[in-house]
């Protein structure tokens, strides 16, 4: 196992880390791109291009850091956020410099040299607020510089980088002569002006475009629309077309079984009290609820779109969830108006399907699929109905008798009671980690069927259940100690977002007395199990005394570790004591009889499942253990 120092930065962050950096530093990155872009583009196009470059800075693939690839022992919580921001900043800088390269016939244009695809604003011209004479003079001076000169000036003024750091970043961005760019960037006396609203493309003013030209285009569009309306009327005649099925695509075949699945009169509706006597307590026991449950037109549109989603339908599905049509008549769970949309929920034994259309004033629809086979009373407690402005509404199971909102980062506070509507719809509650930060993480405590279960929204149709305890003995999170553990690891939940997660279990598998009397550390293992039963994500976390959040020590995807099939885990970190001495710390679960470490100038062994060995800063070591039955086992990877 390779162990980098805390200060060592991975070569490139994974996509979740890059996304977090973009969300957290978005205004700063957009300002940087706006200032580096050539002023010849005009302020309106510079604004839209700057936003586009930052939004396109997200890497395409899921790239893991070197330590995760090699199974290394990372340092304590340190430079991950800085590495993510530096990586994204470099991508934005490269794109902004490319946008300033003139188009020629000798080479194909690069994407940054073309007008942005998104974002787009029609009918308005956007530009930052006007500044004073000093800002105007600075803007005119920047226009005289080349792209590298502007980049050097912005890195020094906005990013507060030293000259050596500016040279390094410019070199990584592909600037041919970084030293000349730094010389061109001028005197830093006016650096404070770069923070002026004159250069803030996130605080904008709006003016109309050419009104007469727009009127002529509108008349032409009206004539074209009239022609399309005539064609649409012909298509909507009885026997075919889109007439009563909204944004569904045209039918391609006739099949008796398929037509039964599209008939709203054939939908299965469970009795309101079926869940009290049913041998299965899952979504099949949910009754049909909502104020539009008898709206045959709405149900027909929803079923048609499910079977044949058209080009205007936004379709999403959790990993490995089939997005095909129903195999037969589905069960209706809910149909009603929720916030600004009308929502329908179906269940076909394998999936829960959510159809949503605007209440009025616009077209289009959304279709979401989530795999739910093997659900039980523990995991079928709620479904997400809507997400609007960072708030979430849930539809709770019929056996839920009480609901409360709990902030996992504040375990000592009592949960705030909620009052769901008679049909089980909760009031809008703030979603977890609003605005991309982690100052809070909200979860829902649902009471019913003799238990209080904790669930949280991970960006999918089905919320994830949170539990605590050793593998095979998981239990609901109710004790103060369990809530305390979750308060330290909740901010690591974004790493399993949108992954089809069914449950997340946290287990304190070891406690360790730290060297030099620095207190007692805790080792936790978090396992996120998916509905499909594969690609489960496992993390080992190290919690130092007094640290508000746990540090990730190791991670793996698809490993049976820390689960019922392999209820063991081993991980280690490079840790620095208060006196300044570095140690390799490691801990395994109770199945480990001894641990050993070697390499990087470090050698040591310990009986039992805990180890602490002095090490030089930045040591790279190999860690292994021996189980009580004598077999050798490695670290989580």
mmCIF file with all atom_site columns, C-alpha atoms in Angstrom, residues 471 474 505 507 509 525-527 529 538-539 559-564 566-569:
data_model
loop_
_atom_site.group_PDB
_atom_site.id
_atom_site.type_symbol
_atom_site.label_atom_id
_atom_site.label_alt_id
_atom_site.label_comp_id
_atom_site.label_asym_id
_atom_site.label_entity_id
_atom_site.label_seq_id
_atom_site.pdbx_PDB_ins_code
_atom_site.Cartn_x
_atom_site.Cartn_y
_atom_site.Cartn_z
_atom_site.occupancy
_atom_site.B_iso_or_equiv
_atom_site.pdbx_formal_charge
_atom_site.auth_seq_id
_atom_site.auth_comp_id
_atom_site.auth_asym_id
_atom_site.auth_atom_id
_atom_site.pdbx_PDB_model_num
ATOM 1  C CA . UNK A 1 471 ? -22.429 -6.094  9.175  1.00 0.00 ? 471 UNK A CA 1
ATOM 2  C CA . UNK A 1 474 ? -27.545 -3.200  11.131 1.00 0.00 ? 474 UNK A CA 1
ATOM 3  C CA . UNK A 1 505 ? -24.531 1.670   6.965  1.00 0.00 ? 505 UNK A CA 1
ATOM 4  C CA . UNK A 1 507 ? -19.907 1.018   11.600 1.00 0.00 ? 507 UNK A CA 1
ATOM 5  C CA . UNK A 1 509 ? -15.017 -1.025  13.727 1.00 0.00 ? 509 UNK A CA 1
ATOM 6  C CA . UNK A 1 525 ? -16.515 1.843   7.805  1.00 0.00 ? 525 UNK A CA 1
ATOM 7  C CA . UNK A 1 526 ? -19.356 3.107   5.612  1.00 0.00 ? 526 UNK A CA 1
ATOM 8  C CA . UNK A 1 527 ? -21.005 0.756   3.126  1.00 0.00 ? 527 UNK A CA 1
ATOM 9  C CA . UNK A 1 529 ? -25.465 -0.907  -0.891 1.00 0.00 ? 529 UNK A CA 1
ATOM 10 C CA . UNK A 1 538 ? -17.222 1.044   0.724  1.00 0.00 ? 538 UNK A CA 1
ATOM 11 C CA . UNK A 1 539 ? -15.248 3.723   2.564  1.00 0.00 ? 539 UNK A CA 1
ATOM 12 C CA . UNK A 1 559 ? -15.826 -4.991  -2.696 1.00 0.00 ? 559 UNK A CA 1
ATOM 13 C CA . UNK A 1 560 ? -17.600 -7.354  -0.253 1.00 0.00 ? 560 UNK A CA 1
ATOM 14 C CA . UNK A 1 561 ? -15.596 -5.818  2.629  1.00 0.00 ? 561 UNK A CA 1
ATOM 15 C CA . UNK A 1 562 ? -17.509 -4.340  5.547  1.00 0.00 ? 562 UNK A CA 1
ATOM 16 C CA . UNK A 1 563 ? -20.601 -6.325  4.536  1.00 0.00 ? 563 UNK A CA 1
ATOM 17 C CA . UNK A 1 564 ? -22.351 -9.532  5.575  1.00 0.00 ? 564 UNK A CA 1
ATOM 18 C CA . UNK A 1 566 ? -16.946 -10.323 4.312  1.00 0.00 ? 566 UNK A CA 1
ATOM 19 C CA . UNK A 1 567 ? -17.461 -8.513  7.630  1.00 0.00 ? 567 UNK A CA 1
ATOM 20 C CA . UNK A 1 568 ? -13.918 -7.202  7.946  1.00 0.00 ? 568 UNK A CA 1
ATOM 21 C CA . UNK A 1 569 ? -11.965 -4.106  6.931  1.00 0.00 ? 569 UNK A CA 1
#
